[in-house]
PDB file of C-alpha atoms and ligand atoms in Angstrom:
ATOM      1  CA  MET U 719      62.683 -48.174  12.046  1.00  0.00           C
ATOM      2  CA  ASP U 720      59.120 -46.546  10.928  1.00  0.00           C
ATOM      3  CA  SER U 721      57.644 -48.818   9.019  1.00  0.00           C
ATOM      4  CA  ALA U 722      53.540 -48.925   7.877  1.00  0.00           C
ATOM      5  CA  PHE U 723      54.666 -52.594   9.224  1.00  0.00           C
ATOM      6  CA  SER U 724      55.934 -52.460  12.310  1.00  0.00           C
ATOM      7  CA  ARG U 725      53.143 -49.731  14.096  1.00  0.00           C
ATOM      8  CA  THR U 726      50.792 -50.962  16.534  1.00  0.00           C
ATOM      9  CA  PRO U 727      46.659 -50.406  14.899  1.00  0.00           C
ATOM     10  CA  GLU U 728      46.764 -48.177  17.675  1.00  0.00           C
ATOM     11  CA  GLN U 729      49.684 -45.816  15.843  1.00  0.00           C
ATOM     12  CA  GLU U 730      48.601 -45.967  12.663  1.00  0.00           C
ATOM     13  CA  ALA U 731      45.435 -44.604  13.755  1.00  0.00           C
ATOM     14  CA  ALA U 732      47.135 -41.381  14.973  1.00  0.00           C
ATOM     15  CA  ILE U 733      49.492 -41.971  12.075  1.00  0.00           C
ATOM     16  CA  SER U 734      46.081 -41.862   9.518  1.00  0.00           C
ATOM     17  CA  GLY U 735      43.232 -40.104  12.120  1.00  0.00           C
ATOM     18  CA  TRP U 736      40.961 -43.172  11.783  1.00  0.00           C
ATOM     19  CA  ASN U 737      39.603 -44.266  14.644  1.00  0.00           C
ATOM     20  CA  PRO U 738      41.028 -48.548  15.366  1.00  0.00           C
ATOM     21  CA  PRO U 739      38.383 -50.793  14.721  1.00  0.00           C
ATOM     22  CA  GLN U 740      37.311 -52.531  17.112  1.00  0.00           C
ATOM     23  CA  ILE U 741      39.434 -55.894  17.816  1.00  0.00           C
ATOM     24  CA  ASP U 742      38.744 -58.396  19.698  1.00  0.00           C
ATOM     25  CA  THR U 743      41.622 -59.848  21.039  1.00  0.00           C
ATOM     26  CA  THR U 744      40.390 -61.590  23.456  1.00  0.00           C
ATOM     27  CA  LYS U 745      38.873 -64.693  20.952  1.00  0.00           C
ATOM     28  CA  PRO U 746      41.545 -65.782  18.423  1.00  0.00           C
ATOM     29  CA  HIS U 747      41.489 -65.010  14.785  1.00  0.00           C
ATOM     30  CA  SER U 748      42.670 -67.330  11.595  1.00  0.00           C
ATOM     31  CA  ALA U 749      44.293 -63.971  10.288  1.00  0.00           C
ATOM     32  CA  ARG U 750      46.865 -63.359  12.960  1.00  0.00           C
ATOM     33  CA  ILE U 751      47.716 -67.146  14.112  1.00  0.00           C
ATOM     34  CA  TYR U 752      47.988 -67.493  10.461  1.00  0.00           C
ATOM     35  CA  ASP U 753      50.440 -64.585  10.974  1.00  0.00           C
ATOM     36  CA  TYR U 754      52.384 -66.485  14.094  1.00  0.00           C
ATOM     37  CA  PHE U 755      52.953 -69.070  11.532  1.00  0.00           C
ATOM     38  CA  LEU U 756      54.733 -67.078   8.814  1.00  0.00           C
ATOM     39  CA  GLY U 757      57.196 -65.494  11.981  1.00  0.00           C
ATOM     40  CA  GLY U 758      54.723 -61.745  11.613  1.00  0.00           C
ATOM     41  CA  LYS U 759      54.168 -60.307  14.883  1.00  0.00           C
ATOM     42  CA  THR U 760      50.485 -59.316  14.317  1.00  0.00           C
ATOM     43  CA  ASN U 761      48.944 -61.887  16.429  1.00  0.00           C
ATOM     44  CA  PHE U 762      47.566 -62.295  20.606  1.00  0.00           C
ATOM     45  CA  ALA U 763      47.859 -64.281  23.787  1.00  0.00           C
ATOM     46  CA  PRO U 764      44.598 -65.735  22.503  1.00  0.00           C
ATOM     47  CA  ASP U 765      46.312 -66.028  18.526  1.00  0.00           C
ATOM     48  CA  ARG U 766      49.254 -68.322  19.670  1.00  0.00           C
ATOM     49  CA  GLU U 767      48.293 -69.744  22.220  1.00  0.00           C
ATOM     50  CA  ALA U 768      45.494 -71.923  19.374  1.00  0.00           C
ATOM     51  CA  ALA U 769      48.537 -71.668  17.056  1.00  0.00           C
ATOM     52  CA  GLU U 770      50.599 -74.303  19.569  1.00  0.00           C
ATOM     53  CA  GLN U 771      47.881 -76.340  19.852  1.00  0.00           C
ATOM     54  CA  THR U 772      47.604 -76.568  16.263  1.00  0.00           C
ATOM     55  CA  LEU U 773      51.577 -76.900  16.441  1.00  0.00           C
ATOM     56  CA  SER U 774      50.784 -80.090  18.734  1.00  0.00           C
ATOM     57  CA  ALA U 775      48.761 -81.233  16.202  1.00  0.00           C
ATOM     58  CA  VAL U 776      50.478 -80.704  13.093  1.00  0.00           C
ATOM     59  CA  PRO U 777      53.736 -80.385  13.049  1.00  0.00           C
ATOM     60  CA  HIS U 778      53.872 -79.203   9.737  1.00  0.00           C
ATOM     61  CA  ALA U 779      51.617 -75.867  10.097  1.00  0.00           C
ATOM     62  CA  ARG U 780      53.963 -73.427   9.457  1.00  0.00           C
ATOM     63  CA  THR U 781      55.610 -75.445   6.006  1.00  0.00           C
ATOM     64  CA  ALA U 782      52.217 -75.818   4.788  1.00  0.00           C
ATOM     65  CA  ALA U 783      51.519 -71.686   6.383  1.00  0.00           C
ATOM     66  CA  ARG U 784      54.723 -70.889   3.627  1.00  0.00           C
ATOM     67  CA  ALA U 785      54.202 -73.221   1.054  1.00  0.00           C
ATOM     68  CA  ASN U 786      51.429 -71.093   0.432  1.00  0.00           C
ATOM     69  CA  ARG U 787      52.484 -67.836   0.972  1.00  0.00           C
ATOM     70  CA  ALA U 788      54.728 -69.505  -1.756  1.00  0.00           C
ATOM     71  CA  PHE U 789      52.019 -70.565  -3.994  1.00  0.00           C
ATOM     72  CA  LEU U 790      50.090 -67.357  -3.453  1.00  0.00           C
ATOM     73  CA  LEU U 791      53.656 -65.233  -4.801  1.00  0.00           C
ATOM     74  CA  ARG U 792      54.025 -67.682  -7.741  1.00  0.00           C
ATOM     75  CA  SER U 793      50.671 -67.751  -9.467  1.00  0.00           C
ATOM     76  CA  VAL U 794      50.691 -63.552  -9.284  1.00  0.00           C
ATOM     77  CA  ASP U 795      53.884 -63.427 -10.516  1.00  0.00           C
ATOM     78  CA  HIS U 796      53.035 -65.906 -13.628  1.00  0.00           C
ATOM     79  CA  LEU U 797      49.225 -64.319 -14.495  1.00  0.00           C
ATOM     80  CA  ALA U 798      51.295 -61.414 -13.896  1.00  0.00           C
ATOM     81  CA  ARG U 799      54.027 -62.403 -17.194  1.00  0.00           C
ATOM     82  CA  ILE U 800      50.542 -63.626 -18.892  1.00  0.00           C
ATOM     83  CA  GLY U 801      49.504 -59.848 -19.073  1.00  0.00           C
ATOM     84  CA  VAL U 802      47.373 -60.750 -15.848  1.00  0.00           C
ATOM     85  CA  ARG U 803      46.585 -56.702 -14.425  1.00  0.00           C
ATOM     86  CA  GLN U 804      44.166 -56.830 -12.768  1.00  0.00           C
ATOM     87  CA  PHE U 805      43.618 -58.242  -9.434  1.00  0.00           C
ATOM     88  CA  LEU U 806      41.125 -58.740  -6.767  1.00  0.00           C
ATOM     89  CA  ASP U 807      42.464 -60.454  -3.424  1.00  0.00           C
ATOM     90  CA  ILE U 808      39.588 -62.220  -1.398  1.00  0.00           C
ATOM     91  CA  GLY U 809      40.714 -63.073   2.573  1.00  0.00           C
ATOM     92  CA  THR U 810      44.283 -60.980   1.945  1.00  0.00           C
ATOM     93  CA  GLY U 811      45.254 -61.213   4.964  1.00  0.00           C
ATOM     94  CA  ILE U 812      47.554 -59.354   7.210  1.00  0.00           C
ATOM     95  CA  PRO U 813      49.877 -58.315   5.143  1.00  0.00           C
ATOM     96  CA  VAL U 814      53.999 -59.617   5.091  1.00  0.00           C
ATOM     97  CA  GLU U 815      56.296 -57.021   3.765  1.00  0.00           C
ATOM     98  CA  GLY U 816      57.567 -57.471   0.876  1.00  0.00           C
ATOM     99  CA  ARG U 817      55.237 -60.534  -0.128  1.00  0.00           C
ATOM    100  CA  ASN U 818      52.472 -58.966  -1.382  1.00  0.00           C
ATOM    101  CA  THR U 819      49.247 -59.889  -4.339  1.00  0.00           C
ATOM    102  CA  HIS U 820      50.294 -55.714  -5.561  1.00  0.00           C
ATOM    103  CA  ASP U 821      54.600 -56.674  -4.989  1.00  0.00           C
ATOM    104  CA  ALA U 822      54.366 -59.948  -6.401  1.00  0.00           C
ATOM    105  CA  ALA U 823      52.194 -57.936  -9.181  1.00  0.00           C
ATOM    106  CA  GLN U 824      53.876 -54.541  -9.499  1.00  0.00           C
ATOM    107  CA  ASN U 825      57.252 -56.271  -9.889  1.00  0.00           C
ATOM    108  CA  ILE U 826      56.219 -57.508 -13.634  1.00  0.00           C
ATOM    109  CA  ALA U 827      54.041 -55.517 -14.469  1.00  0.00           C
ATOM    110  CA  PRO U 828      54.100 -51.762 -12.164  1.00  0.00           C
ATOM    111  CA  GLU U 829      50.837 -50.545 -13.595  1.00  0.00           C
ATOM    112  CA  SER U 830      48.627 -53.713 -11.823  1.00  0.00           C
ATOM    113  CA  ARG U 831      45.602 -52.462  -9.934  1.00  0.00           C
ATOM    114  CA  VAL U 832      44.509 -54.868  -7.163  1.00  0.00           C
ATOM    115  CA  VAL U 833      42.049 -54.738  -4.766  1.00  0.00           C
ATOM    116  CA  TYR U 834      41.883 -56.609  -1.233  1.00  0.00           C
ATOM    117  CA  VAL U 835      39.332 -57.355   0.874  1.00  0.00           C
ATOM    118  CA  ASP U 836      39.595 -58.653   4.162  1.00  0.00           C
ATOM    119  CA  ASN U 837      36.920 -59.183   7.113  1.00  0.00           C
ATOM    120  CA  ASP U 838      39.075 -58.782   9.297  1.00  0.00           C
ATOM    121  CA  PRO U 839      39.682 -55.427  12.042  1.00  0.00           C
ATOM    122  CA  ILE U 840      43.483 -55.981  12.617  1.00  0.00           C
ATOM    123  CA  VAL U 841      44.048 -56.830   8.628  1.00  0.00           C
ATOM    124  CA  LEU U 842      41.811 -53.471   8.310  1.00  0.00           C
ATOM    125  CA  ALA U 843      44.012 -51.959  10.835  1.00  0.00           C
ATOM    126  CA  HIS U 844      47.083 -52.379   8.625  1.00  0.00           C
ATOM    127  CA  ALA U 845      46.196 -52.309   6.032  1.00  0.00           C
ATOM    128  CA  ARG U 846      47.783 -48.937   5.037  1.00  0.00           C
ATOM    129  CA  ALA U 847      50.608 -51.366   4.136  1.00  0.00           C
ATOM    130  CA  LEU U 848      48.959 -53.061   1.321  1.00  0.00           C
ATOM    131  CA  LEU U 849      48.200 -49.399  -0.527  1.00  0.00           C
ATOM    132  CA  THR U 850      52.382 -48.807  -1.064  1.00  0.00           C
ATOM    133  CA  SER U 851      51.228 -49.265  -4.472  1.00  0.00           C
ATOM    134  CA  HIS U 852      53.847 -48.228  -7.836  1.00  0.00           C
ATOM    135  CA  ALA U 853      52.895 -44.878  -9.028  1.00  0.00           C
ATOM    136  CA  ASP U 854      51.829 -46.697 -12.215  1.00  0.00           C
ATOM    137  CA  GLY U 855      49.519 -48.807 -10.502  1.00  0.00           C
ATOM    138  CA  ALA U 856      46.378 -48.053  -8.031  1.00  0.00           C
ATOM    139  CA  THR U 857      45.728 -50.927  -4.594  1.00  0.00           C
ATOM    140  CA  THR U 858      42.995 -50.329  -2.381  1.00  0.00           C
ATOM    141  CA  TYR U 859      41.810 -52.357   0.409  1.00  0.00           C
ATOM    142  CA  ILE U 860      37.606 -52.881   1.554  1.00  0.00           C
ATOM    143  CA  ASP U 861      36.224 -54.374   4.559  1.00  0.00           C
ATOM    144  CA  ALA U 862      34.083 -56.565   3.565  1.00  0.00           C
ATOM    145  CA  ASP U 863      32.509 -60.591   3.782  1.00  0.00           C
ATOM    146  CA  ALA U 864      33.239 -62.780   0.801  1.00  0.00           C
ATOM    147  CA  HIS U 865      30.014 -64.724   1.682  1.00  0.00           C
ATOM    148  CA  ASP U 866      27.943 -60.355   0.400  1.00  0.00           C
ATOM    149  CA  PRO U 867      29.479 -61.167  -3.415  1.00  0.00           C
ATOM    150  CA  ASP U 868      27.376 -58.647  -4.262  1.00  0.00           C
ATOM    151  CA  ALA U 869      28.595 -55.803  -1.767  1.00  0.00           C
ATOM    152  CA  ILE U 870      32.005 -56.617  -2.373  1.00  0.00           C
ATOM    153  CA  LEU U 871      31.796 -56.472  -6.361  1.00  0.00           C
ATOM    154  CA  ALA U 872      29.719 -53.124  -6.211  1.00  0.00           C
ATOM    155  CA  HIS U 873      31.954 -50.802  -3.688  1.00  0.00           C
ATOM    156  CA  PRO U 874      33.174 -47.972  -4.686  1.00  0.00           C
ATOM    157  CA  ALA U 875      36.241 -47.967  -4.342  1.00  0.00           C
ATOM    158  CA  LEU U 876      36.114 -51.485  -6.197  1.00  0.00           C
ATOM    159  CA  THR U 877      35.088 -49.968  -9.734  1.00  0.00           C
ATOM    160  CA  GLU U 878      36.862 -47.200  -9.524  1.00  0.00           C
ATOM    161  CA  THR U 879      39.817 -48.836  -9.232  1.00  0.00           C
ATOM    162  CA  LEU U 880      39.405 -51.946 -11.093  1.00  0.00           C
ATOM    163  CA  ASP U 881      37.898 -52.092 -15.082  1.00  0.00           C
ATOM    164  CA  PRO U 882      34.424 -53.577 -14.442  1.00  0.00           C
ATOM    165  CA  ASP U 883      35.513 -54.396 -18.594  1.00  0.00           C
ATOM    166  CA  GLN U 884      38.498 -55.778 -18.492  1.00  0.00           C
ATOM    167  CA  PRO U 885      39.035 -59.321 -17.161  1.00  0.00           C
ATOM    168  CA  LEU U 886      40.480 -59.802 -13.853  1.00  0.00           C
ATOM    169  CA  ALA U 887      41.888 -62.621 -11.785  1.00  0.00           C
ATOM    170  CA  LEU U 888      40.222 -62.995  -8.411  1.00  0.00           C
ATOM    171  CA  LEU U 889      42.539 -64.491  -5.768  1.00  0.00           C
ATOM    172  CA  LEU U 890      40.680 -66.750  -2.644  1.00  0.00           C
ATOM    173  CA  LEU U 891      43.960 -68.258  -0.959  1.00  0.00           C
ATOM    174  CA  ALA U 892      43.317 -70.353   2.827  1.00  0.00           C
ATOM    175  CA  ILE U 893      39.801 -68.885   2.871  1.00  0.00           C
ATOM    176  CA  LEU U 894      37.021 -71.179   1.870  1.00  0.00           C
ATOM    177  CA  HIS U 895      38.589 -73.819   4.370  1.00  0.00           C
ATOM    178  CA  PHE U 896      36.509 -70.648   6.557  1.00  0.00           C
ATOM    179  CA  VAL U 897      32.914 -71.852   3.993  1.00  0.00           C
ATOM    180  CA  PRO U 898      31.822 -74.994   5.298  1.00  0.00           C
ATOM    181  CA  ASP U 899      29.459 -75.934   3.625  1.00  0.00           C
ATOM    182  CA  GLU U 900      26.509 -74.638   5.319  1.00  0.00           C
ATOM    183  CA  ASP U 901      27.274 -71.384   3.597  1.00  0.00           C
ATOM    184  CA  ARG U 902      27.253 -72.419   1.051  1.00  0.00           C
ATOM    185  CA  PRO U 903      30.961 -71.568  -0.976  1.00  0.00           C
ATOM    186  CA  THR U 904      29.654 -72.967  -4.050  1.00  0.00           C
ATOM    187  CA  GLU U 905      26.679 -69.964  -4.543  1.00  0.00           C
ATOM    188  CA  ILE U 906      29.038 -67.464  -3.032  1.00  0.00           C
ATOM    189  CA  LEU U 907      31.967 -67.930  -6.277  1.00  0.00           C
ATOM    190  CA  ARG U 908      29.649 -68.126  -8.233  1.00  0.00           C
ATOM    191  CA  ARG U 909      27.679 -64.928  -7.686  1.00  0.00           C
ATOM    192  CA  LEU U 910      31.754 -63.423  -7.399  1.00  0.00           C
ATOM    193  CA  THR U 911      32.174 -65.234 -10.993  1.00  0.00           C
ATOM    194  CA  ASP U 912      29.434 -64.598 -13.187  1.00  0.00           C
ATOM    195  CA  ARG U 913      29.698 -61.611 -13.502  1.00  0.00           C
ATOM    196  CA  LEU U 914      33.328 -61.336 -14.450  1.00  0.00           C
ATOM    197  CA  PRO U 915      34.017 -60.875 -18.392  1.00  0.00           C
ATOM    198  CA  SER U 916      36.140 -63.793 -20.333  1.00  0.00           C
ATOM    199  CA  GLY U 917      39.369 -63.856 -20.206  1.00  0.00           C
ATOM    200  CA  SER U 918      39.360 -63.505 -16.549  1.00  0.00           C
ATOM    201  CA  HIS U 919      40.923 -66.063 -14.134  1.00  0.00           C
ATOM    202  CA  LEU U 920      40.224 -67.990 -10.720  1.00  0.00           C
ATOM    203  CA  VAL U 921      43.565 -69.474  -7.738  1.00  0.00           C
ATOM    204  CA  LEU U 922      42.615 -70.703  -5.339  1.00  0.00           C
ATOM    205  CA  SER U 923      44.354 -72.506  -2.593  1.00  0.00           C
ATOM    206  CA  HIS U 924      42.641 -75.018   0.168  1.00  0.00           C
ATOM    207  CA  LEU U 925      44.109 -76.971   3.272  1.00  0.00           C
ATOM    208  CA  THR U 926      44.050 -81.098   2.423  1.00  0.00           C
ATOM    209  CA  GLY U 927      43.128 -83.667   4.916  1.00  0.00           C
ATOM    210  CA  ASP U 928      43.890 -86.125   1.767  1.00  0.00           C
ATOM    211  CA  PHE U 929      47.719 -86.920   3.167  1.00  0.00           C
ATOM    212  CA  ASP U 930      47.431 -87.344   6.218  1.00  0.00           C
ATOM    213  CA  PRO U 931      43.664 -87.268   7.399  1.00  0.00           C
ATOM    214  CA  VAL U 932      44.228 -88.281  10.996  1.00  0.00           C
ATOM    215  CA  THR U 933      46.808 -85.468  11.504  1.00  0.00           C
ATOM    216  CA  THR U 934      44.543 -82.057   9.717  1.00  0.00           C
ATOM    217  CA  GLY U 935      41.669 -83.796  12.263  1.00  0.00           C
ATOM    218  CA  GLY U 936      43.170 -82.998  15.255  1.00  0.00           C
ATOM    219  CA  GLY U 937      43.676 -79.194  12.986  1.00  0.00           C
ATOM    220  CA  VAL U 938      40.700 -79.013  12.146  1.00  0.00           C
ATOM    221  CA  ALA U 939      40.118 -79.849  15.756  1.00  0.00           C
ATOM    222  CA  VAL U 940      41.863 -76.281  17.718  1.00  0.00           C
ATOM    223  CA  TYR U 941      40.555 -74.213  15.668  1.00  0.00           C
ATOM    224  CA  ARG U 942      36.498 -75.510  16.124  1.00  0.00           C
ATOM    225  CA  LYS U 943      37.056 -75.084  19.418  1.00  0.00           C
ATOM    226  CA  SER U 944      39.195 -70.876  18.784  1.00  0.00           C
ATOM    227  CA  GLY U 945      34.847 -70.928  17.490  1.00  0.00           C
ATOM    228  CA  ILE U 946      36.071 -70.676  13.870  1.00  0.00           C
ATOM    229  CA  PRO U 947      34.315 -72.732  11.771  1.00  0.00           C
ATOM    230  CA  MET U 948      36.879 -74.868   9.331  1.00  0.00           C
ATOM    231  CA  GLN U 949      36.234 -77.736   6.931  1.00  0.00           C
ATOM    232  CA  VAL U 950      39.180 -78.955   4.700  1.00  0.00           C
ATOM    233  CA  ARG U 951      38.479 -80.553   1.446  1.00  0.00           C
ATOM    234  CA  SER U 952      39.064 -82.815  -1.435  1.00  0.00           C
ATOM    235  CA  ARG U 953      41.112 -83.188  -4.212  1.00  0.00           C
ATOM    236  CA  ALA U 954      37.570 -83.964  -5.912  1.00  0.00           C
ATOM    237  CA  GLU U 955      35.658 -81.162  -3.698  1.00  0.00           C
ATOM    238  CA  VAL U 956      39.164 -78.342  -4.425  1.00  0.00           C
ATOM    239  CA  GLU U 957      37.731 -79.102  -7.968  1.00  0.00           C
ATOM    240  CA  ALA U 958      34.341 -78.741  -8.287  1.00  0.00           C
ATOM    241  CA  LEU U 959      34.689 -75.490  -6.417  1.00  0.00           C
ATOM    242  CA  VAL U 960      35.386 -74.272  -9.802  1.00  0.00           C
ATOM    243  CA  PRO U 961      33.109 -72.522 -11.210  1.00  0.00           C
ATOM    244  CA  GLN U 962      30.588 -74.476 -13.793  1.00  0.00           C
ATOM    245  CA  GLY U 963      32.617 -73.720 -17.875  1.00  0.00           C
ATOM    246  CA  TRP U 964      36.008 -72.272 -16.551  1.00  0.00           C
ATOM    247  CA  ASP U 965      38.415 -74.457 -17.621  1.00  0.00           C
ATOM    248  CA  LEU U 966      40.590 -75.823 -14.728  1.00  0.00           C
ATOM    249  CA  LEU U 967      44.551 -75.264 -16.160  1.00  0.00           C
ATOM    250  CA  GLU U 968      47.435 -77.008 -16.219  1.00  0.00           C
ATOM    251  CA  PRO U 969      48.368 -78.307 -13.628  1.00  0.00           C
ATOM    252  CA  GLY U 970      44.978 -79.295 -12.217  1.00  0.00           C
ATOM    253  CA  VAL U 971      44.261 -79.207  -8.034  1.00  0.00           C
ATOM    254  CA  GLU U 972      48.259 -79.637  -6.834  1.00  0.00           C
ATOM    255  CA  LEU U 973      49.429 -79.101  -3.750  1.00  0.00           C
ATOM    256  CA  VAL U 974      51.247 -75.695  -3.234  1.00  0.00           C
ATOM    257  CA  SER U 975      54.694 -76.600  -2.709  1.00  0.00           C
ATOM    258  CA  HIS U 976      54.151 -78.278  -6.277  1.00  0.00           C
ATOM    259  CA  TRP U 977      52.482 -75.372  -8.683  1.00  0.00           C
ATOM    260  CA  ARG U 978      54.647 -74.867 -10.688  1.00  0.00           C
ATOM    261  CA  ARG U 979      57.349 -75.707  -9.245  1.00  0.00           C
ATOM    262  CA  GLU U 980      60.583 -73.274  -9.313  1.00  0.00           C
ATOM    263  CA  PRO U 981      62.981 -75.870 -11.397  1.00  0.00           C
ATOM    264  CA  GLY U 982      65.012 -77.724  -9.074  1.00  0.00           C
ATOM    265  CA  ALA U 983      62.832 -76.444  -5.941  1.00  0.00           C
ATOM    266  CA  GLU U 984      62.896 -78.717  -3.646  1.00  0.00           C
ATOM    267  CA  LEU U 985      59.530 -81.404  -3.567  1.00  0.00           C
ATOM    268  CA  PRO U 986      58.557 -81.883   0.535  1.00  0.00           C
ATOM    269  CA  ASP U 987      56.188 -84.858   1.830  1.00  0.00           C
ATOM    270  CA  PRO U 988      53.454 -83.623   0.592  1.00  0.00           C
ATOM    271  CA  ALA U 989      51.434 -84.364   4.247  1.00  0.00           C
ATOM    272  CA  GLU U 990      52.869 -82.061   5.694  1.00  0.00           C
ATOM    273  CA  ILE U 991      51.813 -79.116   2.948  1.00  0.00           C
ATOM    274  CA  GLY U 992      48.031 -80.967   2.854  1.00  0.00           C
ATOM    275  CA  CYS U 993      47.147 -77.247   0.976  1.00  0.00           C
ATOM    276  CA  TYR U 994      45.825 -77.708  -2.907  1.00  0.00           C
ATOM    277  CA  GLY U 995      45.552 -75.039  -5.200  1.00  0.00           C
ATOM    278  CA  LEU U 996      45.125 -74.178  -8.122  1.00  0.00           C
ATOM    279  CA  LEU U 997      44.763 -71.484 -11.735  1.00  0.00           C
ATOM    280  CA  ALA U 998      41.353 -72.144 -13.252  1.00  0.00           C
ATOM    281  CA  ARG U 999      40.377 -69.538 -16.336  1.00  0.00           C
ATOM    282  CA  LYS U1000      36.839 -68.226 -17.711  1.00  0.00           C
ATOM    283  CA  PRO U1001      37.238 -69.315 -21.322  1.00  0.00           C
TER     284      PRO U1001
HETATM  285  C1  SAM X 192      44.847 -68.009   6.522  1.00  0.00           C
HETATM  286  S1  SAM X 192      44.488 -66.502   5.602  1.00  0.00           S
HETATM  287  C2  SAM X 192      45.477 -65.656   4.195  1.00  0.00           C
HETATM  288  C3  SAM X 192      46.174 -64.559   3.794  1.00  0.00           C
HETATM  289  C4  SAM X 192      45.744 -65.006   2.309  1.00  0.00           C
HETATM  290  N1  SAM X 192      45.360 -65.463   1.382  1.00  0.00           N
HETATM  291  C5  SAM X 192      47.684 -65.966   2.411  1.00  0.00           C
HETATM  292  O1  SAM X 192      46.521 -67.394   0.949  1.00  0.00           O
HETATM  293  O2  SAM X 192      48.356 -66.154   2.861  1.00  0.00           O
HETATM  294  C6  SAM X 192      43.553 -66.247   5.739  1.00  0.00           C
HETATM  295  C7  SAM X 192      42.871 -64.923   5.475  1.00  0.00           C
HETATM  296  O3  SAM X 192      40.640 -65.194   5.242  1.00  0.00           O
HETATM  297  C8  SAM X 192      39.937 -63.896   6.226  1.00  0.00           C
HETATM  298  N2  SAM X 192      38.928 -64.072   5.996  1.00  0.00           N
HETATM  299  C9  SAM X 192      38.987 -65.040   6.615  1.00  0.00           C
HETATM  300  N3  SAM X 192      37.476 -65.828   6.676  1.00  0.00           N
HETATM  301  C10 SAM X 192      36.734 -64.276   5.663  1.00  0.00           C
HETATM  302  C11 SAM X 192      35.597 -64.066   5.509  1.00  0.00           C
HETATM  303  N4  SAM X 192      33.999 -64.789   5.704  1.00  0.00           N
HETATM  304  N5  SAM X 192      35.175 -62.645   4.254  1.00  0.00           N
HETATM  305  C12 SAM X 192      36.350 -61.952   4.108  1.00  0.00           C
HETATM  306  N6  SAM X 192      37.735 -62.337   4.006  1.00  0.00           N
HETATM  307  C13 SAM X 192      38.027 -64.015   5.322  1.00  0.00           C
HETATM  308  C14 SAM X 192      40.932 -63.671   7.011  1.00  0.00           C
HETATM  309  O4  SAM X 192      40.770 -62.943   7.911  1.00  0.00           O
HETATM  310  C15 SAM X 192      42.376 -64.394   6.644  1.00  0.00           C
HETATM  311  O5  SAM X 192      42.819 -62.494   6.929  1.00  0.00           O
END
């Protein structure tokens, strides 16, 4: 069946009339490695090779990726239930059918509006699959780098889709471990959040080596060898990313699998997850 989820970038280009973005398939990319872990098909031989090397070093990487995506859906569902209607999702990743931010938000509140941002051309090539908003809401996609918050916040697609005077939820899921300290992630967060109105939320997830430093270190080494900068952070370092003055909401910095888990859900071994999640609010 033809669907925006199964088309190649070239098919997308033929349908939409776009020029296909330049996609370097000779080098592994974090979005496509993650897609492989989630069981997707939008990945190439070098991505699969890096993913398999990661799985040799970190056999539970697939479990961690799935737990992170489930955290994304649970946190957005929670935010929609408490009244959040605007979402800015930076580091969107390759779309997953029925399991994207707007799917979770519009399932609760069809009028929800979502702006997606990623800097990977292959995510851009598949962005049409993210633009499947409920008619009452809206979704848009911006091709931009998280290192340039001002360009994201001033982008016309953002200002046309979100009301900057109303609170929004900023989602940074599984992206900040690709921003090492020398790229000043705290400064990036400050610039992204300074202008947000009171009542805005921040959702963050981040890989950690706290539960199995040796195995995690092996995984980090594979990414770095593939040319992808990666820095895992401790619980205290993840908590320190929360902008000054923001309230860290219950249950605090928690494993993504444990954060507001479904009642009765089985709890995996923390060493198999190695990824923290948190929710914070600007007072
Ligand atoms: C591991 S995926 C996470 C996808 C999704 N947020 C999730 O948690 O399921 C990380 C995504 O961040 C994107 N990314 C990495 N560095 C980025 C940057 N500097 N600016 C924008 N996107 C970035 C990658 O292209 C990739 O799509």
